[in-house]
């Protein structure tokens, strides 16, 4: 099993509540970033809530450790990175 498959399985197990909240799980995607290399992208969307949850996972490389980013977005552009939001809560 690849690292992407392991992370996908673990995250979807933890996020199973999203479907109960009316979010649809979209197929996982692989994307490429010049800075971070290959990334796993996991998405859950809700048209009723007008929200999308996007999770990007980048495995460790010589330049960085494993990275996990969570972004909440809406069609009107008022999205945010969860990490940024939590950092502001600590201030």
PDB file of C-alpha atoms in Angstrom:
ATOM      1  CA  UNK A   1       0.000   0.000   0.000  1.00  0.00           C
ATOM      2  CA  UNK A   2       1.381   3.425  -0.918  1.00  0.00           C
ATOM      3  CA  UNK A   3       1.648   6.348   1.492  1.00  0.00           C
ATOM      4  CA  UNK A   4      -1.174   8.102  -0.411  1.00  0.00           C
ATOM      5  CA  UNK A   5      -3.419   5.044  -0.031  1.00  0.00           C
ATOM      6  CA  UNK A   6      -2.647   4.800   3.703  1.00  0.00           C
ATOM      7  CA  UNK A   7      -3.384   8.483   4.282  1.00  0.00           C
ATOM      8  CA  UNK A   8      -6.537   8.346   2.158  1.00  0.00           C
ATOM      9  CA  UNK A   9      -7.896   5.351   4.061  1.00  0.00           C
ATOM     10  CA  UNK A  10      -7.120   6.917   7.461  1.00  0.00           C
ATOM     11  CA  UNK A  11      -8.563  10.346   6.627  1.00  0.00           C
ATOM     12  CA  UNK A  12     -11.748   8.980   5.071  1.00  0.00           C
ATOM     13  CA  UNK A  13     -12.285   6.798   8.145  1.00  0.00           C
ATOM     14  CA  UNK A  14     -11.899   9.854  10.401  1.00  0.00           C
ATOM     15  CA  UNK A  15     -14.115  11.989   8.162  1.00  0.00           C
ATOM     16  CA  UNK A  16     -16.965   9.504   7.749  1.00  0.00           C
ATOM     17  CA  UNK A  17     -19.199  11.903   9.711  1.00  0.00           C
ATOM     18  CA  UNK A  18     -19.048  14.341   6.757  1.00  0.00           C
ATOM     19  CA  UNK A  19     -21.474  12.225   4.721  1.00  0.00           C
ATOM     20  CA  UNK A  20     -23.914  12.215   7.655  1.00  0.00           C
ATOM     21  CA  UNK A  21     -23.708  16.022   7.590  1.00  0.00           C
ATOM     22  CA  UNK A  22     -24.749  16.039   3.930  1.00  0.00           C
ATOM     23  CA  UNK A  23     -21.320  16.331   2.302  1.00  0.00           C
ATOM     24  CA  UNK A  24     -20.549  14.246  -0.762  1.00  0.00           C
ATOM     25  CA  UNK A  25     -17.170  12.565  -0.947  1.00  0.00           C
ATOM     26  CA  UNK A  26     -15.511  13.207  -4.283  1.00  0.00           C
ATOM     27  CA  UNK A  27     -12.919  10.850  -5.766  1.00  0.00           C
ATOM     28  CA  UNK A  28      -9.395  11.393  -4.472  1.00  0.00           C
ATOM     29  CA  UNK A  29      -7.062  13.228  -6.844  1.00  0.00           C
ATOM     30  CA  UNK A  30      -3.327  13.435  -7.259  1.00  0.00           C
ATOM     31  CA  UNK A  31      -1.959  16.894  -7.959  1.00  0.00           C
ATOM     32  CA  UNK A  32       1.555  18.206  -8.419  1.00  0.00           C
ATOM     33  CA  UNK A  33       3.107  21.247  -6.817  1.00  0.00           C
ATOM     34  CA  UNK A  34       6.489  22.606  -7.861  1.00  0.00           C
ATOM     35  CA  UNK A  35       7.272  23.349  -4.209  1.00  0.00           C
ATOM     36  CA  UNK A  36       5.792  20.270  -2.494  1.00  0.00           C
ATOM     37  CA  UNK A  37       5.841  17.619  -5.226  1.00  0.00           C
ATOM     38  CA  UNK A  38       2.989  15.141  -5.593  1.00  0.00           C
ATOM     39  CA  UNK A  39      -0.023  15.713  -3.357  1.00  0.00           C
ATOM     40  CA  UNK A  40      -3.100  13.740  -2.448  1.00  0.00           C
ATOM     41  CA  UNK A  41      -6.227  15.917  -2.606  1.00  0.00           C
ATOM     42  CA  UNK A  42      -9.338  14.791  -0.726  1.00  0.00           C
ATOM     43  CA  UNK A  43     -12.568  16.734  -1.193  1.00  0.00           C
ATOM     44  CA  UNK A  44     -15.977  16.769   0.428  1.00  0.00           C
ATOM     45  CA  UNK A  45     -18.641  19.145  -0.923  1.00  0.00           C
ATOM     46  CA  UNK A  46     -22.072  20.294   0.209  1.00  0.00           C
ATOM     47  CA  UNK A  47     -24.257  22.299  -2.131  1.00  0.00           C
ATOM     48  CA  UNK A  48     -26.763  22.850   0.705  1.00  0.00           C
ATOM     49  CA  UNK A  49     -24.095  24.405   2.937  1.00  0.00           C
ATOM     50  CA  UNK A  50     -22.285  25.987  -0.024  1.00  0.00           C
ATOM     51  CA  UNK A  51     -19.017  24.638   1.370  1.00  0.00           C
ATOM     52  CA  UNK A  52     -16.139  22.497   0.237  1.00  0.00           C
ATOM     53  CA  UNK A  53     -13.580  20.852   2.496  1.00  0.00           C
ATOM     54  CA  UNK A  54     -10.244  20.255   0.749  1.00  0.00           C
ATOM     55  CA  UNK A  55      -7.428  18.321   2.327  1.00  0.00           C
ATOM     56  CA  UNK A  56      -3.982  18.294   0.721  1.00  0.00           C
ATOM     57  CA  UNK A  57      -1.389  15.752   1.842  1.00  0.00           C
ATOM     58  CA  UNK A  58       2.245  15.947   0.726  1.00  0.00           C
ATOM     59  CA  UNK A  59       4.598  13.159   1.807  1.00  0.00           C
ATOM     60  CA  UNK A  60       7.980  13.976   3.283  1.00  0.00           C
ATOM     61  CA  UNK A  61      10.778  15.051   0.966  1.00  0.00           C
ATOM     62  CA  UNK A  62      14.342  16.084   1.697  1.00  0.00           C
ATOM     63  CA  UNK A  63      13.104  19.689   1.957  1.00  0.00           C
ATOM     64  CA  UNK A  64      10.126  19.088   4.287  1.00  0.00           C
ATOM     65  CA  UNK A  65       8.295  16.642   6.559  1.00  0.00           C
ATOM     66  CA  UNK A  66       4.852  15.230   5.756  1.00  0.00           C
ATOM     67  CA  UNK A  67       2.408  18.117   5.287  1.00  0.00           C
ATOM     68  CA  UNK A  68      -1.333  18.211   5.740  1.00  0.00           C
ATOM     69  CA  UNK A  69      -3.340  21.311   4.812  1.00  0.00           C
ATOM     70  CA  UNK A  70      -7.077  21.716   5.328  1.00  0.00           C
ATOM     71  CA  UNK A  71      -8.995  24.400   3.436  1.00  0.00           C
ATOM     72  CA  UNK A  72     -12.674  25.290   3.831  1.00  0.00           C
ATOM     73  CA  UNK A  73     -14.096  27.137   0.837  1.00  0.00           C
ATOM     74  CA  UNK A  74     -17.382  28.462  -0.507  1.00  0.00           C
ATOM     75  CA  UNK A  75     -18.534  29.671  -3.899  1.00  0.00           C
ATOM     76  CA  UNK A  76     -18.451  33.299  -2.778  1.00  0.00           C
ATOM     77  CA  UNK A  77     -14.743  33.090  -1.951  1.00  0.00           C
ATOM     78  CA  UNK A  78     -14.799  33.364   1.831  1.00  0.00           C
ATOM     79  CA  UNK A  79     -12.547  30.347   2.350  1.00  0.00           C
ATOM     80  CA  UNK A  80      -9.774  29.865   4.863  1.00  0.00           C
ATOM     81  CA  UNK A  81      -7.000  27.468   5.840  1.00  0.00           C
ATOM     82  CA  UNK A  82      -7.945  25.756   9.085  1.00  0.00           C
ATOM     83  CA  UNK A  83      -4.328  26.029  10.316  1.00  0.00           C
ATOM     84  CA  UNK A  84      -4.407  29.829   9.848  1.00  0.00           C
ATOM     85  CA  UNK A  85      -7.711  30.076  11.690  1.00  0.00           C
ATOM     86  CA  UNK A  86      -6.435  27.995  14.616  1.00  0.00           C
ATOM     87  CA  UNK A  87      -3.229  30.077  14.802  1.00  0.00           C
ATOM     88  CA  UNK A  88      -5.328  33.246  15.188  1.00  0.00           C
ATOM     89  CA  UNK A  89      -7.261  31.595  18.002  1.00  0.00           C
ATOM     90  CA  UNK A  90      -4.002  31.195  19.954  1.00  0.00           C
ATOM     91  CA  UNK A  91      -3.157  34.912  19.767  1.00  0.00           C
TER      92      UNK A  91
END
